[in-house]
CSV table of C-alpha atoms and ligand atoms in Angstrom, one decimal:
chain,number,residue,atom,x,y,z
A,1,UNK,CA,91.8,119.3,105.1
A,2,UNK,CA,94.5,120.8,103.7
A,3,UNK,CA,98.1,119.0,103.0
A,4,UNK,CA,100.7,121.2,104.4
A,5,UNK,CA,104.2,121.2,103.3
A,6,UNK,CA,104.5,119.1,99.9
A,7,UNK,CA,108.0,120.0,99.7
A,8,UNK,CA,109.0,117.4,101.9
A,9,UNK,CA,107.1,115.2,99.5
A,10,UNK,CA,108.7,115.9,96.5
A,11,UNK,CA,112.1,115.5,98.2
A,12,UNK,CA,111.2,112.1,98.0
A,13,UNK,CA,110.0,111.9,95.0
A,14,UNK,CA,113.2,110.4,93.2
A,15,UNK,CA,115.1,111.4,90.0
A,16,UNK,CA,112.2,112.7,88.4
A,17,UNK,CA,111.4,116.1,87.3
A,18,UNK,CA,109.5,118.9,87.5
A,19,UNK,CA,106.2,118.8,89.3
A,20,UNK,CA,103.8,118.4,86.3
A,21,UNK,CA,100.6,117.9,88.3
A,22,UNK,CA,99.6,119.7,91.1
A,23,UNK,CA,96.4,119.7,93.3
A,24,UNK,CA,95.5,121.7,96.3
A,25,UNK,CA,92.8,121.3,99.2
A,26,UNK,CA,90.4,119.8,96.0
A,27,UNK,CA,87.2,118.8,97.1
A,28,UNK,CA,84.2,117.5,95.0
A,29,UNK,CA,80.9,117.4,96.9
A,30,UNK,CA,77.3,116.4,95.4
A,31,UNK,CA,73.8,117.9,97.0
A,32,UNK,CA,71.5,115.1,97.3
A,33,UNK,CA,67.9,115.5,96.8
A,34,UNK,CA,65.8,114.7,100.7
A,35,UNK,CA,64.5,111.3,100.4
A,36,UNK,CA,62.1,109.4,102.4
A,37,UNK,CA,64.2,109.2,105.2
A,38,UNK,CA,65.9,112.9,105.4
A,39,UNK,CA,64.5,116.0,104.7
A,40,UNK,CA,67.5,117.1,105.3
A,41,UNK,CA,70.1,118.6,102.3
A,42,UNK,CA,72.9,116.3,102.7
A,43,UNK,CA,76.0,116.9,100.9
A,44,UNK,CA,78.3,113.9,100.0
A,45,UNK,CA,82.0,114.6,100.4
A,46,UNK,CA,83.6,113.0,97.4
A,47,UNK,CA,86.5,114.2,97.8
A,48,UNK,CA,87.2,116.3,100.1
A,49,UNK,CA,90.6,118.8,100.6
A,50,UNK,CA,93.3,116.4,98.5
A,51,UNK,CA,96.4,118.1,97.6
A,52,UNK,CA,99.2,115.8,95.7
A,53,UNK,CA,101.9,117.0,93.8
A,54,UNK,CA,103.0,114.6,90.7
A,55,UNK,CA,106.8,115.2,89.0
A,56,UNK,CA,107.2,114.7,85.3
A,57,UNK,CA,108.3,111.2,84.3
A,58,UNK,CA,107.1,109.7,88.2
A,59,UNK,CA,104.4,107.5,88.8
A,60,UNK,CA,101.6,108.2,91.9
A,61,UNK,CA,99.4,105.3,92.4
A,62,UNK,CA,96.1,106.2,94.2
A,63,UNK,CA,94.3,103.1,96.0
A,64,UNK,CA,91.0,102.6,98.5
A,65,UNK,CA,88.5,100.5,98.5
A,66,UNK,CA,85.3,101.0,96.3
A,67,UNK,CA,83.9,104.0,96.7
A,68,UNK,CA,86.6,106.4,98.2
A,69,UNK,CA,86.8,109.1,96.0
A,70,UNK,CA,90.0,107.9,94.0
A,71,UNK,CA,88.2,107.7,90.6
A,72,UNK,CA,86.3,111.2,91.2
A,73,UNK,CA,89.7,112.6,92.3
A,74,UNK,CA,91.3,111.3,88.8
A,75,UNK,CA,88.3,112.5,86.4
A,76,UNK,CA,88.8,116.3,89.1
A,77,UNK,CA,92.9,116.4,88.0
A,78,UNK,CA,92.4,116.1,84.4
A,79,UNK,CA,88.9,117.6,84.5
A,80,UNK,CA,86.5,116.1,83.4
A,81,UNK,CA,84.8,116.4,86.9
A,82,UNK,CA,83.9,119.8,87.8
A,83,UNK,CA,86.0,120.9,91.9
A,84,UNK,CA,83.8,122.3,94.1
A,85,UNK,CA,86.5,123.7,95.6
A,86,UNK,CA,90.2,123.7,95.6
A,87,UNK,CA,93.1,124.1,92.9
A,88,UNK,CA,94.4,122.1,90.1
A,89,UNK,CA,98.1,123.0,87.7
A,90,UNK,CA,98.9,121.1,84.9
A,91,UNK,CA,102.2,121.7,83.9
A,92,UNK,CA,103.0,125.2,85.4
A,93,UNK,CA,99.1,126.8,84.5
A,94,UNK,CA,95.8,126.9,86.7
A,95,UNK,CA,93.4,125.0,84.9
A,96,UNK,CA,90.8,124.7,87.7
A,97,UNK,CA,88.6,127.5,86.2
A,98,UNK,CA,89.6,127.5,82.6
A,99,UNK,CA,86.6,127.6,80.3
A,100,UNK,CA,86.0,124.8,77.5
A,101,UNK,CA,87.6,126.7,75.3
A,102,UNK,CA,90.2,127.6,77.2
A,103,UNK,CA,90.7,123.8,78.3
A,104,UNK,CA,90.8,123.0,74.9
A,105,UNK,CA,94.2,123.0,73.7
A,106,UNK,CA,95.4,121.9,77.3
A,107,UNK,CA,93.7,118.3,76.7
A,108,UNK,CA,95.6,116.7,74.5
A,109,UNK,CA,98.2,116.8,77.1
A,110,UNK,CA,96.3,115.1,80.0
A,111,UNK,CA,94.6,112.1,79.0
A,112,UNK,CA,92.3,109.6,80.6
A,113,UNK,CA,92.3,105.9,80.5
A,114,UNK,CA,89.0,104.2,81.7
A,115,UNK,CA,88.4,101.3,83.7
A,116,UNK,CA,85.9,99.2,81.6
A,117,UNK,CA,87.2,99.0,77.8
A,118,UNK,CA,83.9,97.2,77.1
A,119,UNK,CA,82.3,100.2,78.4
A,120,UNK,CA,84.2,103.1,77.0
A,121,UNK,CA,84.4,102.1,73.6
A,122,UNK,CA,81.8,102.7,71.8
A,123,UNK,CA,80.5,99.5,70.1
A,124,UNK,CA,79.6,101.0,66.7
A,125,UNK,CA,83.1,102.5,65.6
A,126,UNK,CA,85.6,100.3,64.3
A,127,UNK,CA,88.7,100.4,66.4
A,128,UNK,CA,90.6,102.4,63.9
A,129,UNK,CA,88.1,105.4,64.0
A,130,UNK,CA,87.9,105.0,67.9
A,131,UNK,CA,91.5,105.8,68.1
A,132,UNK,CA,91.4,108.4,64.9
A,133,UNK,CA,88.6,110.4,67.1
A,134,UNK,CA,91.3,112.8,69.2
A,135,UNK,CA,93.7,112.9,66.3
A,136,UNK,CA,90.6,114.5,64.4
A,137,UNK,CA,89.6,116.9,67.3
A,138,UNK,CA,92.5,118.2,67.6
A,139,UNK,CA,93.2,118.3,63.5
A,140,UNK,CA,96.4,116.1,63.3
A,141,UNK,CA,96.7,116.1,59.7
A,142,UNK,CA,95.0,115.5,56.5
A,143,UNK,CA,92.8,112.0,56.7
A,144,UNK,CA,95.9,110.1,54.8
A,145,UNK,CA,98.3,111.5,58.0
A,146,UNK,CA,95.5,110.4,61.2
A,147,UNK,CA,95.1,106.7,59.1
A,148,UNK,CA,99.3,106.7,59.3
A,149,UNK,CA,99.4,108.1,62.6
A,150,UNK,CA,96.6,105.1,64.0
A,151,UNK,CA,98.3,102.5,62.4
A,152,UNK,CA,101.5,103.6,64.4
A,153,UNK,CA,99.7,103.6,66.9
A,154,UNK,CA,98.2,100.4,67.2
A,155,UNK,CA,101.9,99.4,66.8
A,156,UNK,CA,102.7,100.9,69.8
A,157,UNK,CA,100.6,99.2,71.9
A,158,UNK,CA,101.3,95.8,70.4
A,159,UNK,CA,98.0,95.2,67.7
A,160,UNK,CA,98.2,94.4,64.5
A,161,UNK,CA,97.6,97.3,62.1
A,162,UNK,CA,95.7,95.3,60.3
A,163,UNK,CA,93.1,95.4,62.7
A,164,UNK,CA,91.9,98.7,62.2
A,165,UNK,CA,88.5,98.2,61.2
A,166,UNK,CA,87.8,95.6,63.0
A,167,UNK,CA,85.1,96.3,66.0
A,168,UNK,CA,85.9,96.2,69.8
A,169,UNK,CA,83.8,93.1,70.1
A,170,UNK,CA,86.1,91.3,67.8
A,171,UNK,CA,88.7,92.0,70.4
A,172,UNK,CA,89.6,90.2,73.4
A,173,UNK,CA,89.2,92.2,76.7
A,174,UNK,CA,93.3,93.2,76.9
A,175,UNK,CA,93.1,94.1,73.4
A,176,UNK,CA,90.0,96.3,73.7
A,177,UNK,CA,92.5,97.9,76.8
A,178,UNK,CA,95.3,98.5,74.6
A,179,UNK,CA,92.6,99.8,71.7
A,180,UNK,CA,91.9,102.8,74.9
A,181,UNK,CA,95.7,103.4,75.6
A,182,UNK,CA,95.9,104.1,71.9
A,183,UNK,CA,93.4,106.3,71.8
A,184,UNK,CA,94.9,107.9,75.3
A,185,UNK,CA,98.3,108.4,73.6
A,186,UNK,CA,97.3,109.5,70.3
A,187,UNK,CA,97.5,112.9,71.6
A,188,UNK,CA,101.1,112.8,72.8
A,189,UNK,CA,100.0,113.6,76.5
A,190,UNK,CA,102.2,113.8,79.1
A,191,UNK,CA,99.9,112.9,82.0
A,192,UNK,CA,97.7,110.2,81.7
A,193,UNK,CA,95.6,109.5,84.5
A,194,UNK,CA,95.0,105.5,84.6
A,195,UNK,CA,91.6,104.6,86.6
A,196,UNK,CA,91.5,101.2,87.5
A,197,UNK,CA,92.9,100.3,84.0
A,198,UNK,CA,93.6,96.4,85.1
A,199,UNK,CA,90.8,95.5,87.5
A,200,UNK,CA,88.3,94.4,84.5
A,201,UNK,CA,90.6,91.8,83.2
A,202,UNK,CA,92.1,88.4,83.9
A,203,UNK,CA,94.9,88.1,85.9
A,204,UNK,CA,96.8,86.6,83.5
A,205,UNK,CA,96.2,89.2,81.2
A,206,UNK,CA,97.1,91.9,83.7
A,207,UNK,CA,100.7,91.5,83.6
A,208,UNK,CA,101.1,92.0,80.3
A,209,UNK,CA,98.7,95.3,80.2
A,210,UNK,CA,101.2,96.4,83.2
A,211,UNK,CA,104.0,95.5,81.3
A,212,UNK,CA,103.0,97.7,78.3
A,213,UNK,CA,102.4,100.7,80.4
A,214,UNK,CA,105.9,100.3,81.9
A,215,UNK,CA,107.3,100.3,78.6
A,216,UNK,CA,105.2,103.0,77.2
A,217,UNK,CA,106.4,105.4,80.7
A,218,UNK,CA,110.3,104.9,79.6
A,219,UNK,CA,109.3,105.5,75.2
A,220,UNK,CA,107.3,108.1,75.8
A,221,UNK,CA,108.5,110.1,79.4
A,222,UNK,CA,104.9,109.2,80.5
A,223,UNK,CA,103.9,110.6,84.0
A,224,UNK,CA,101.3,108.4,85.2
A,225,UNK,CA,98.6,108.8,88.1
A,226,UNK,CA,97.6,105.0,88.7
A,227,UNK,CA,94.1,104.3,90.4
A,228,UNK,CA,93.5,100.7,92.0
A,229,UNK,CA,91.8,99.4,94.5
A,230,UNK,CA,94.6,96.4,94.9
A,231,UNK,CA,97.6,97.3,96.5
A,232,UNK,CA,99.3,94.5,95.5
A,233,UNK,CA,98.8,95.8,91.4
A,234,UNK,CA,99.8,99.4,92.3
A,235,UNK,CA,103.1,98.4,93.6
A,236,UNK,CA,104.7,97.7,90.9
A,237,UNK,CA,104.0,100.7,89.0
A,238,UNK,CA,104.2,103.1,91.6
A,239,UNK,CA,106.9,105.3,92.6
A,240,UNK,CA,105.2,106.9,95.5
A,241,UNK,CA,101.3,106.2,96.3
A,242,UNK,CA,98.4,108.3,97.8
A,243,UNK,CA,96.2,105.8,100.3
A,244,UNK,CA,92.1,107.3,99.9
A,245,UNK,CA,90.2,106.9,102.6
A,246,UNK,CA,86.6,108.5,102.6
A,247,UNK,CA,87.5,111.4,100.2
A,248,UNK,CA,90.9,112.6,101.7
A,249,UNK,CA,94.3,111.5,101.5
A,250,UNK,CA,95.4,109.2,104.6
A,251,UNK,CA,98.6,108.3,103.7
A,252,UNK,CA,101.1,109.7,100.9
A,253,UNK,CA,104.5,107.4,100.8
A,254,UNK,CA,107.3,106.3,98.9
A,255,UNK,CA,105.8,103.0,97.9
A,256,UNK,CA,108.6,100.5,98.7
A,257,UNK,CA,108.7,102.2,102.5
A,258,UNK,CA,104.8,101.9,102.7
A,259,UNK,CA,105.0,98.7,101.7
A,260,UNK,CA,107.6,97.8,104.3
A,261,UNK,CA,106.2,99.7,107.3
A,262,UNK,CA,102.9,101.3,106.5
A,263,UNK,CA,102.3,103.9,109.3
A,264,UNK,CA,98.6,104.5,108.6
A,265,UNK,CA,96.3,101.5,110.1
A,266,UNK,CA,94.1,102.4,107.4
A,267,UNK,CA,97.5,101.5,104.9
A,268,UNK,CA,98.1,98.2,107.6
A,269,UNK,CA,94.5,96.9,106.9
A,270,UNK,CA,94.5,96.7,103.0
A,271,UNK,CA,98.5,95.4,102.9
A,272,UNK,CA,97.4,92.6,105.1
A,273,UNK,CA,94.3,91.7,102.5
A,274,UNK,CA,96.9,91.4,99.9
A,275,UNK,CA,97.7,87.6,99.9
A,276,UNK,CA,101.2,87.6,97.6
A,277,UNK,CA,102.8,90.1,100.0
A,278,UNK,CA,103.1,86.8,102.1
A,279,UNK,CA,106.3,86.4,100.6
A,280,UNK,CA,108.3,87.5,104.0
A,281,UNK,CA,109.2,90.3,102.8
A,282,UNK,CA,106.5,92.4,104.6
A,283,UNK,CA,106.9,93.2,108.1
A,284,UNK,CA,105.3,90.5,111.1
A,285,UNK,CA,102.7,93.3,112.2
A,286,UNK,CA,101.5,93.3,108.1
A,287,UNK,CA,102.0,89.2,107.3
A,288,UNK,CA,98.6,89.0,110.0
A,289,UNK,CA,95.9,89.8,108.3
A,290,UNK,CA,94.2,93.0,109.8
A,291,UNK,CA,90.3,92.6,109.8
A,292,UNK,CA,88.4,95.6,110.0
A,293,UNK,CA,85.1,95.7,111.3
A,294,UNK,CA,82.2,97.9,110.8
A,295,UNK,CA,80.7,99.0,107.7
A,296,UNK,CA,82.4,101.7,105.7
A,297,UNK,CA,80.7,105.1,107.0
A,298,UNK,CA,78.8,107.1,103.8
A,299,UNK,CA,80.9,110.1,101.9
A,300,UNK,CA,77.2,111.5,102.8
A,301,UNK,CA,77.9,111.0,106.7
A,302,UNK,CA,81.4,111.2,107.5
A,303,UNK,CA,82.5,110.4,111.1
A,304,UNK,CA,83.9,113.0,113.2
A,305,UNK,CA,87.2,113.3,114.4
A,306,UNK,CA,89.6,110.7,112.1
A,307,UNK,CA,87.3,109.5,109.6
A,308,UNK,CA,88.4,105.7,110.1
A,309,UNK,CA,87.8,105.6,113.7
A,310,UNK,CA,84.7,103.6,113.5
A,311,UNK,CA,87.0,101.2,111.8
A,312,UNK,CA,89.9,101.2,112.9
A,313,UNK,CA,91.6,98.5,115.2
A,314,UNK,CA,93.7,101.1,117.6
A,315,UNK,CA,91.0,103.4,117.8
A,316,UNK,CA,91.7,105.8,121.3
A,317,UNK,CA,89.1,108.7,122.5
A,318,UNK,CA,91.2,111.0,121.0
A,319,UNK,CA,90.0,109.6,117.7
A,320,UNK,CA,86.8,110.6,116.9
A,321,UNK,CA,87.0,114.0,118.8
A,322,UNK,CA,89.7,115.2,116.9
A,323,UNK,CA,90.6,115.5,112.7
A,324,UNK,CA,94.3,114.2,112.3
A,325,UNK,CA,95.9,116.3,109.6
A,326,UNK,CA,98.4,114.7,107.1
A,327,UNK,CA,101.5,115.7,108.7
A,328,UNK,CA,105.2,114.5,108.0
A,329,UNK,CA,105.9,111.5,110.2
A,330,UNK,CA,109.0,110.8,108.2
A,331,UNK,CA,111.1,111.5,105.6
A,332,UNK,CA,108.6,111.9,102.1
A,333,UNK,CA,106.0,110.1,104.1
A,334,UNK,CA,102.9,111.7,105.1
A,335,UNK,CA,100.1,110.6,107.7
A,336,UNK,CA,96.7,111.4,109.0
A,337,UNK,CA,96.7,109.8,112.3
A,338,UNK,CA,97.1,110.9,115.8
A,339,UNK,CA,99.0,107.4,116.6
A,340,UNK,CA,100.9,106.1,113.6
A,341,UNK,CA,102.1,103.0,113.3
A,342,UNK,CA,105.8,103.9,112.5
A,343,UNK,CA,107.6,107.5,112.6
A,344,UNK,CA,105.6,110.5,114.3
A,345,UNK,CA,106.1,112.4,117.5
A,346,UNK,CA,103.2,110.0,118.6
A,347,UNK,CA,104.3,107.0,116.6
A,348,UNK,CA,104.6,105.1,120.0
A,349,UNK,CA,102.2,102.1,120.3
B,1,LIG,FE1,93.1,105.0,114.1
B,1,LIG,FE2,93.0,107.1,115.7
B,1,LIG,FE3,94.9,106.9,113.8
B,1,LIG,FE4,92.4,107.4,113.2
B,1,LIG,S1,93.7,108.7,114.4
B,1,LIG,S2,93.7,105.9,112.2
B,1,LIG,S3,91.3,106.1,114.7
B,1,LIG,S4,94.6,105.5,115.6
């Protein structure tokens, strides 16, 4: 499925600049091998036709529940996934099909940071030589410049420079976080793609890991693309956000008007699971909470018609007969859904 006129979207987009990151119709599909089961060759649709425009200086967050396609979509924009298909610009140049070599001096400007900092930090280094590791790739400087340039950097991100060769373990898990932002911005990127760079850690550590990215976005002009599975920690970092839904894009809003009216009932369902937008700020249809029933279909056996239909609460005939596109239902908000809940030329319930 292919998202038709972005303008619209960018309109909304705010006082930021120019569109830095843009993605058409990408899709990422694996063969599976037959099994026991199937001798069938079954494809599973990753992600399947997103296109997203991000400006220079906004932030997009991207949320779904487990196992939508948001992380594969953010390792496909800076690519370090492979598309099957589709497009992706980093600032003004197709890098969809460059080769390795042609990638190479695009990197430093897109950057990942992971979910798990347990996970992608590798145990052995000291944190000092963890964060050195892009500054020597991309030859920063002489050995003397990359120790100067780390120590800065660990400044930046609020550890001690007298840490530096100390090993991740001796960190605490918001540390070892901050240890991976470092290493993300050593580069001097402007896009770093965030995946789920909260969820591992304690709440009460989350804030200030939030806090620090804010801060870092205003210092440094960051564009961020924010992956979560929690609304409720997207929306205070997000200018606009991108709802995920099996692979595709289901709704694509200006966050504060998603989360005031949501018009997907995709969008409805995961406000109402978040328990501190009980504050009567979110509409009466939202403060219920929305309980979806059914499993969530495979990415390997998509429903036909609107993918959610065998979920979703206002579910007509229409629905699993017929593909909604992501149309315009209102100004900078974009839906997939023959009967949204708000805006529309069907938006009538
Ligand atoms: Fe629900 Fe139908 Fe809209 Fe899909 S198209 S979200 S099934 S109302």
């Amino acid at each position: 499925m292919t998202t038709q006129g972005l303008t619209e979207v960018d309109e909304a987009a705010g006082p930021h600049g120019e569109v830095l990151l843009r993605a058409t119709d990408v899709t990422k599909h694996y063969v599976l091998r037959p099994d026991g089961f199937s001798r069938r060759r079954r494809v599973l649709r990753a992600v399947d036709g997103v296109s997203l425009e991000v400006r220079a200086g906004e932030t997009l967050g991207v949320v779904g529940e487990s196992g939508c396609g948001k992380s594969t979509l953010g390792r496909c924009l800076v690519r370090l996934t492979e598309l099957s298909g589709g497009r992706v610009e980093f600032d003004g140049r197709d890098i969809s099909t460059l080769s390795s070599r042609r990638l190479r001096p695009v990197r430093p400007g897109m950057q990942l940071v992971f979910q798990d900092p347990q996970a992608s930090l590798n145990p052995r280094r000291r944190a000092g030589d963890i964060v050195a590791e892009p500054l020597l790739i991309h030859r920063h400087g002489d050995s003397a410049a990359v120790r100067r340039r780390v120590a800065e950097l660990f400044d930046v991100v609020g550890l001690a420079s007298a840490h530096l060769d100390r090993y991740p373990h001796e960190f605490s898990g918001g540390q070892r976080q901050r240890i991976g932002i470092a290493r993300a911005l050593a580069t001097a990127p402007k896009l770093i793609v965030a995946d789920e760079p909260v969820s591992a850690l304690d709440v009460s550590i989350q804030a200030q890991v939030l806090n620090l990215f804010a801060d870092l976005q205003e210092e440094f002009a960051l564009t961020y693309v924010f992956i979560a599975h929690d609304l409720g920690v997207v929306r205070h970092v997000s200018d606009r956000i991108a709802v995920m839904y099996l692979g595709e894009i289901v709704e694509l809003a200006d966050t504060e008007d998603l989360y005031g009216s949501p018009a997907h009932p995709y969008t409805e369902a995961l406000l109402s699971a978040v328990p501190d937008l009980d504050d009567g700020t979110a509409p009466a249809a939202v403060r219920e909470r929305v309980v979806l029933t059914g499993e969530v279909p495979s990415p390997a056996d998509k429903p036909t018609g609107c993918t959610f239909h065998t979920r979703c609460p206002y579910a007509r005939e229409r629905c699993a007969l017929e593909r909604p596109p992501l149309v315009a239902t209102a100004p900078g908000r974009r839906t997939a859904c023959h009967y949204p809940l708000t805006g529309g030329p069907s938006g009538v319930r």
